[in-house]
Amino acid sequence: MRATISDIAKEAEVSTATVDRVLNNRSGVHTRTRDRVLQTAERLGYLSAAAGHNGAPRPGAVTRIDFLLPGGTNTFMDALAGHLRTNAEARGPEVDAHVHLIEGFNPDALARKLLDLQGKTDGVGVIALDHPTVREAIREVGGGGLPVLTMVSDISHVPRFGYIGIDNRAAGRLAGHLLGRFIRPGHNNVALFAGSLSYRGHEEREMGFRNILAEEFPDLRIVELREVKDDTERSYTEASALLESYDDIGGIYNIGAGNRGIARALEEHGRAGEVVFVGHELTVHTRRYLLSGTMDAVIDQNPRVEARDAVERLLAAARNQQPPNLPPIRIQAIFRENIPET
């Protein structure tokens, strides 16, 4: 007797609905599951092996990929989201890309969204908080065969197939080197701002910054570390409080976003150009602060290149193809004198 859909579902350990979607070439099943179903159908004689199901995308087949990014007032994340959409759209109708902005630094919301995407997508790119709830969600979806790509900030001990982003520890060391070189003699107090140290990338930047200060600038002293959740208004409030508490702050390193709030506080307190200010990501706002002298340097990671590489690698993994061998994302220090054209 010819095998049935129920037989295939039982052997492949999936639902009959999943088998039906695969056999009718509908979206909503990630590639590894699709391949397992097709191989089972061939082995049971439901499909002829001569039909040729080798894991490559069929003409007209749609590959869905999803990206989970933090929402809020982060201009860099807005730019990255736009570049992800543009890169995916440029690959034609066979790519169905979705960008989801997860509001706030909420690991439970991020984990819920990851779990909700099971069976709906062929691959996920995520900027992930390094939190137990998030790690468990990645283990569950990754263990089920869904390719997971970490972006911008890596996450440890999870089944992710790759990481797209800069070496954040090296970025923190570069920021410390610049601040240490620029700071005025006798102004040895330094403050740090971070979005959240639950991001491994932010933690690594802090570690790199602290390490180079200890090695090369031992006279500099970190007097404050304030987490501002990458929020502009909170950054402004915290920076204003810092400047009111310390008359002798010589430098500020902003590990994450919120540069607009810090710059506004420096300008309103008459400290712009006096306090050395180093931050991350070249945006329309940080470009303006470099030109005005409010910021001294920006460590940039080029979201356009990151988006291109993320789409390319995630598509390859979703289609069960060999991932491309891409060069690492370059860290670039940008000053007023070398701001690139838009």
Short mmCIF file of C-alpha atoms in Angstrom, two decimals:
data_model
loop_
_atom_site.label_atom_id
_atom_site.label_comp_id
_atom_site.label_asym_id
_atom_site.label_seq_id
_atom_site.Cartn_x
_atom_site.Cartn_y
_atom_site.Cartn_z
CA MET A 1 0.00 0.00 0.00
CA ARG A 2 1.12 3.52 -0.74
CA ALA A 3 2.17 5.51 2.32
CA THR A 4 -0.20 8.18 3.60
CA ILE A 5 0.38 11.69 4.90
CA SER A 6 -0.19 10.33 8.40
CA ASP A 7 2.58 7.77 7.84
CA ILE A 8 4.98 10.50 6.73
CA ALA A 9 4.06 12.70 9.70
CA LYS A 10 4.65 9.86 12.15
CA GLU A 11 8.01 8.90 10.65
CA ALA A 12 9.23 12.49 10.33
CA GLU A 13 7.91 13.38 13.81
CA VAL A 14 5.88 16.35 12.59
CA SER A 15 2.19 17.16 12.28
CA THR A 16 0.08 16.17 9.27
CA ALA A 17 -0.48 19.91 8.67
CA THR A 18 3.29 20.37 8.33
CA VAL A 19 3.48 17.48 5.86
CA ASP A 20 0.66 19.02 3.85
CA ARG A 21 2.43 22.40 3.71
CA VAL A 22 5.66 20.76 2.55
CA LEU A 23 4.08 18.58 -0.12
CA ASN A 24 2.12 21.53 -1.49
CA ASN A 25 5.18 23.80 -1.37
CA ARG A 26 3.63 26.35 0.97
CA SER A 27 5.60 28.64 3.29
CA GLY A 28 5.70 28.37 7.06
CA VAL A 29 8.10 25.40 7.39
CA HIS A 30 11.79 25.96 7.90
CA THR A 31 14.17 24.28 5.51
CA ARG A 32 15.52 21.50 7.73
CA THR A 33 12.05 20.31 8.62
CA ARG A 34 11.02 20.54 4.96
CA ASP A 35 14.00 18.40 3.94
CA ARG A 36 13.22 15.79 6.62
CA VAL A 37 9.63 15.51 5.45
CA LEU A 38 10.64 15.19 1.78
CA GLN A 39 13.29 12.59 2.55
CA THR A 40 10.77 10.60 4.59
CA ALA A 41 8.21 10.84 1.79
CA GLU A 42 10.79 9.55 -0.70
CA ARG A 43 11.89 6.71 1.59
CA LEU A 44 8.30 5.60 2.11
CA GLY A 45 7.65 5.73 -1.63
CA TYR A 46 5.18 8.61 -1.48
CA LEU A 47 7.46 10.72 -3.70
CA SER A 48 9.86 9.58 -6.39
CA ALA A 49 13.48 10.34 -5.61
CA ALA A 50 13.81 11.20 -9.27
CA ALA A 51 11.74 14.30 -8.60
CA GLY A 52 14.91 15.74 -7.08
CA HIS A 53 14.62 17.27 -3.60
CA ASN A 54 18.13 18.25 -2.62
CA GLY A 55 17.50 21.10 -0.20
CA ALA A 56 17.96 23.81 -2.83
CA PRO A 57 15.11 26.30 -3.15
CA ARG A 58 12.66 25.34 -5.88
CA PRO A 59 11.76 27.87 -8.55
CA GLY A 60 9.02 30.01 -7.11
CA ALA A 61 9.52 28.73 -3.56
CA VAL A 62 9.51 31.49 -0.95
CA THR A 63 12.06 31.59 1.87
CA ARG A 64 10.88 33.51 4.92
CA ILE A 65 13.38 35.11 7.28
CA ASP A 66 12.67 37.17 10.39
CA PHE A 67 14.78 39.69 12.30
CA LEU A 68 14.20 40.68 15.93
CA LEU A 69 15.64 44.07 16.89
CA PRO A 70 15.20 46.27 19.96
CA GLY A 71 12.74 49.13 19.47
CA GLY A 72 12.75 52.56 21.07
CA THR A 73 14.66 55.74 20.21
CA ASN A 74 17.81 54.05 18.88
CA THR A 75 18.60 55.66 15.51
CA PHE A 76 21.16 52.99 14.63
CA MET A 77 18.58 50.22 15.07
CA ASP A 78 16.13 52.13 12.86
CA ALA A 79 18.82 52.38 10.17
CA LEU A 80 19.71 48.69 10.50
CA ALA A 81 16.04 47.70 10.19
CA GLY A 82 15.71 49.78 7.02
CA HIS A 83 18.81 48.23 5.47
CA LEU A 84 17.60 44.71 6.32
CA ARG A 85 14.32 45.37 4.52
CA THR A 86 16.06 46.93 1.51
CA ASN A 87 18.53 44.06 1.15
CA ALA A 88 15.82 41.43 1.41
CA GLU A 89 13.55 43.20 -1.09
CA ALA A 90 16.42 43.45 -3.58
CA ARG A 91 16.54 39.64 -3.74
CA GLY A 92 13.12 39.43 -5.31
CA PRO A 93 9.78 37.81 -4.47
CA GLU A 94 11.36 34.51 -3.42
CA VAL A 95 12.48 36.18 -0.15
CA ASP A 96 9.85 37.12 2.43
CA ALA A 97 11.55 39.16 5.16
CA HIS A 98 10.00 40.53 8.35
CA VAL A 99 11.59 42.92 10.84
CA HIS A 100 10.12 42.96 14.36
CA LEU A 101 10.97 45.71 16.86
CA ILE A 102 10.75 44.46 20.46
CA GLU A 103 9.99 47.43 22.68
CA GLY A 104 12.06 47.88 25.79
CA PHE A 105 14.78 45.70 27.26
CA ASN A 106 12.36 42.87 27.97
CA PRO A 107 13.84 39.37 27.78
CA ASP A 108 10.44 37.71 28.24
CA ALA A 109 8.95 39.58 25.27
CA LEU A 110 11.94 38.66 23.13
CA ALA A 111 11.74 35.00 24.17
CA ARG A 112 7.99 34.88 23.46
CA LYS A 113 8.52 36.27 19.98
CA LEU A 114 11.25 33.74 19.23
CA LEU A 115 9.02 30.85 20.31
CA ASP A 116 6.08 32.27 18.38
CA LEU A 117 8.09 32.15 15.14
CA GLN A 118 8.55 28.37 15.31
CA GLY A 119 6.97 26.78 12.26
CA LYS A 120 6.36 30.18 10.66
CA THR A 121 9.82 31.09 9.42
CA ASP A 122 12.89 29.50 7.85
CA GLY A 123 15.47 31.50 9.81
CA VAL A 124 15.82 34.15 12.52
CA GLY A 125 18.35 36.93 13.02
CA VAL A 126 18.31 38.40 16.51
CA ILE A 127 19.95 41.11 18.58
CA ALA A 128 19.62 39.23 21.82
CA LEU A 129 19.88 40.04 25.48
CA ASP A 130 22.20 37.52 27.15
CA HIS A 131 19.51 36.42 29.61
CA PRO A 132 18.46 32.92 30.78
CA THR A 133 14.95 33.27 29.31
CA VAL A 134 16.32 34.30 25.92
CA ARG A 135 19.00 31.61 25.93
CA GLU A 136 16.39 28.93 26.64
CA ALA A 137 14.18 30.19 23.82
CA ILE A 138 17.11 30.09 21.38
CA ARG A 139 18.00 26.59 22.56
CA GLU A 140 14.44 25.45 21.95
CA VAL A 141 14.04 26.91 18.46
CA GLY A 142 17.61 26.17 17.45
CA GLY A 143 17.39 22.64 18.78
CA GLY A 144 14.28 22.17 16.65
CA GLY A 145 16.27 22.96 13.52
CA LEU A 146 15.51 26.66 13.07
CA PRO A 147 18.70 28.53 12.04
CA VAL A 148 19.47 31.39 14.46
CA LEU A 149 21.92 34.19 13.61
CA THR A 150 23.06 36.61 16.32
CA MET A 151 23.68 40.20 15.26
CA VAL A 152 25.48 43.25 16.72
CA SER A 153 25.72 41.59 20.16
CA ASP A 154 26.60 37.89 20.40
CA ILE A 155 25.18 35.46 22.95
CA SER A 156 27.00 32.54 24.52
CA HIS A 157 26.22 28.83 24.85
CA VAL A 158 23.31 28.68 22.42
CA PRO A 159 22.88 26.81 19.10
CA ARG A 160 23.36 29.82 16.85
CA PHE A 161 25.07 29.13 13.52
CA GLY A 162 26.88 32.47 13.25
CA TYR A 163 27.38 36.06 14.40
CA ILE A 164 27.35 39.26 12.34
CA GLY A 165 28.88 42.24 14.09
CA ILE A 166 32.05 43.90 15.26
CA ASP A 167 34.49 42.72 17.93
CA ASN A 168 32.90 44.69 20.76
CA ARG A 169 35.80 44.23 23.16
CA ALA A 170 38.15 45.75 20.58
CA ALA A 171 35.67 48.60 20.07
CA GLY A 172 35.72 49.35 23.80
CA ARG A 173 39.53 49.36 23.79
CA LEU A 174 39.55 51.78 20.84
CA ALA A 175 37.13 54.09 22.67
CA GLY A 176 39.35 54.02 25.77
CA HIS A 177 42.47 54.73 23.73
CA LEU A 178 40.86 57.76 22.08
CA LEU A 179 39.37 59.16 25.27
CA GLY A 180 42.65 58.68 27.13
CA ARG A 181 44.54 60.54 24.39
CA PHE A 182 42.05 63.40 24.13
CA ILE A 183 41.32 64.09 27.81
CA ARG A 184 42.77 67.26 29.33
CA PRO A 185 45.54 66.91 31.96
CA GLY A 186 44.18 67.04 35.49
CA HIS A 187 40.64 66.04 34.51
CA ASN A 188 40.91 62.38 35.44
CA ASN A 189 37.31 61.45 36.26
CA VAL A 190 35.49 59.47 33.58
CA ALA A 191 31.85 58.33 33.32
CA LEU A 192 30.32 55.45 31.39
CA PHE A 193 26.81 55.13 29.98
CA ALA A 194 25.40 51.82 28.74
CA GLY A 195 22.11 50.71 27.25
CA SER A 196 22.07 47.50 29.23
CA LEU A 197 24.90 45.26 30.37
CA SER A 198 22.51 42.39 29.69
CA TYR A 199 23.72 42.83 26.12
CA ARG A 200 26.93 40.88 25.86
CA GLY A 201 28.18 43.45 23.35
CA HIS A 202 27.80 46.29 25.85
CA GLU A 203 29.47 44.24 28.57
CA GLU A 204 32.39 43.45 26.24
CA ARG A 205 32.79 47.12 25.33
CA GLU A 206 32.93 48.04 29.01
CA MET A 207 35.53 45.34 29.67
CA GLY A 208 37.69 46.50 26.76
CA PHE A 209 37.43 50.13 27.89
CA ARG A 210 38.35 49.31 31.49
CA ASN A 211 41.25 47.12 30.40
CA ILE A 212 42.96 49.73 28.25
CA LEU A 213 42.51 52.41 30.89
CA ALA A 214 44.21 50.14 33.43
CA GLU A 215 47.02 49.35 30.97
CA GLU A 216 47.70 52.75 29.39
CA PHE A 217 45.93 55.44 31.43
CA PRO A 218 46.08 54.36 35.11
CA ASP A 219 45.47 57.94 36.32
CA LEU A 220 41.97 57.96 34.84
CA ARG A 221 39.21 56.93 37.24
CA ILE A 222 35.73 55.67 36.32
CA VAL A 223 33.40 57.38 38.80
CA GLU A 224 30.00 56.39 37.36
CA LEU A 225 28.42 53.70 35.22
CA ARG A 226 24.80 54.42 34.37
CA GLU A 227 22.45 52.14 32.42
CA VAL A 228 19.99 54.20 30.38
CA LYS A 229 18.20 51.53 28.28
CA ASP A 230 19.27 53.34 25.07
CA ASP A 231 16.57 55.92 25.78
CA THR A 232 17.21 59.55 24.79
CA GLU A 233 15.26 61.19 27.61
CA ARG A 234 16.69 58.91 30.26
CA SER A 235 20.19 59.58 28.89
CA TYR A 236 19.55 63.30 29.19
CA THR A 237 18.29 63.02 32.77
CA GLU A 238 21.19 60.81 33.89
CA ALA A 239 23.81 62.94 32.11
CA SER A 240 22.40 66.12 33.65
CA ALA A 241 22.54 64.56 37.11
CA LEU A 242 26.12 63.43 36.48
CA LEU A 243 27.26 66.89 35.42
CA GLU A 244 25.59 68.46 38.44
CA SER A 245 27.29 65.97 40.76
CA TYR A 246 30.80 66.25 39.30
CA ASP A 247 32.45 69.50 38.28
CA ASP A 248 35.61 67.69 37.21
CA ILE A 249 34.30 65.08 34.75
CA GLY A 250 36.91 64.91 32.01
CA GLY A 251 35.38 62.33 29.70
CA ILE A 252 32.23 60.37 28.88
CA TYR A 253 32.08 57.10 26.98
CA ASN A 254 28.63 56.07 25.83
CA ILE A 255 28.68 52.32 25.18
CA GLY A 256 25.23 52.16 23.58
CA ALA A 257 22.64 54.58 22.20
CA GLY A 258 21.23 57.74 23.78
CA ASN A 259 23.89 60.08 22.39
CA ARG A 260 21.28 62.79 21.79
CA GLY A 261 20.41 62.95 25.47
CA ILE A 262 24.03 63.15 26.61
CA ALA A 263 24.89 65.79 23.99
CA ARG A 264 21.90 67.89 25.03
CA ALA A 265 22.97 67.75 28.68
CA LEU A 266 26.54 68.76 27.80
CA GLU A 267 25.32 71.68 25.72
CA GLU A 268 22.83 72.92 28.30
CA HIS A 269 25.43 72.77 31.08
CA GLY A 270 28.01 74.60 29.00
CA ARG A 271 30.34 71.60 28.97
CA ALA A 272 30.24 70.71 25.26
CA GLY A 273 33.77 70.72 23.85
CA GLU A 274 35.19 70.68 27.38
CA VAL A 275 34.24 67.11 28.35
CA VAL A 276 35.63 64.53 25.94
CA PHE A 277 32.67 62.59 24.54
CA VAL A 278 33.14 59.29 22.67
CA GLY A 279 30.19 57.21 21.49
CA HIS A 280 29.03 54.70 18.91
CA GLU A 281 27.38 54.71 15.47
CA LEU A 282 27.46 57.41 12.82
CA THR A 283 23.91 58.72 12.47
CA VAL A 284 22.38 62.01 11.38
CA HIS A 285 22.60 63.08 15.05
CA THR A 286 26.17 62.01 15.86
CA ARG A 287 27.30 63.53 12.56
CA ARG A 288 25.94 66.87 13.76
CA TYR A 289 27.61 66.53 17.18
CA LEU A 290 30.98 65.74 15.58
CA LEU A 291 30.72 68.84 13.42
CA SER A 292 29.77 71.05 16.38
CA GLY A 293 32.52 69.66 18.60
CA THR A 294 30.11 68.20 21.17
CA MET A 295 31.36 64.71 20.31
CA ASP A 296 35.04 63.98 19.75
CA ALA A 297 34.85 60.54 18.12
CA VAL A 298 32.33 57.96 17.00
CA ILE A 299 33.05 54.21 16.72
CA ASP A 300 31.05 53.02 13.72
CA GLN A 301 30.13 49.54 12.45
CA ASN A 302 28.32 50.34 9.18
CA PRO A 303 24.73 49.03 9.40
CA ARG A 304 24.47 48.80 5.60
CA VAL A 305 27.22 46.16 5.46
CA GLU A 306 25.89 44.39 8.54
CA ALA A 307 22.42 44.12 7.03
CA ARG A 308 23.76 42.83 3.71
CA ASP A 309 25.88 40.15 5.40
CA ALA A 310 23.08 39.15 7.78
CA VAL A 311 20.55 38.65 4.97
CA GLU A 312 23.08 36.69 2.89
CA ARG A 313 24.13 34.36 5.72
CA LEU A 314 20.62 33.79 7.06
CA LEU A 315 19.24 32.99 3.61
CA ALA A 316 22.03 30.45 3.02
CA ALA A 317 21.32 28.75 6.34
CA ALA A 318 17.55 28.80 5.80
CA ARG A 319 18.03 27.12 2.41
CA ASN A 320 20.45 24.56 3.83
CA GLN A 321 23.25 25.93 1.67
CA GLN A 322 26.90 26.50 2.51
CA PRO A 323 27.12 29.91 4.25
CA PRO A 324 29.34 32.45 2.50
CA ASN A 325 32.78 33.13 3.92
CA LEU A 326 32.41 36.82 4.76
CA PRO A 327 35.10 39.13 6.19
CA PRO A 328 34.52 40.43 9.73
CA ILE A 329 32.68 43.72 10.16
CA ARG A 330 35.24 46.52 10.31
CA ILE A 331 35.46 48.94 13.25
CA GLN A 332 35.97 52.53 12.12
CA ALA A 333 36.83 55.57 14.22
CA ILE A 334 35.20 58.69 12.79
CA PHE A 335 36.17 62.24 13.67
CA ARG A 336 35.01 65.62 12.41
CA GLU A 337 37.79 65.57 9.80
CA ASN A 338 36.89 62.23 8.18
CA ILE A 339 33.07 62.06 8.26
CA PRO A 340 32.10 60.04 5.18
CA GLU A 341 29.55 61.36 2.73
CA THR A 342 26.02 60.00 3.11
#
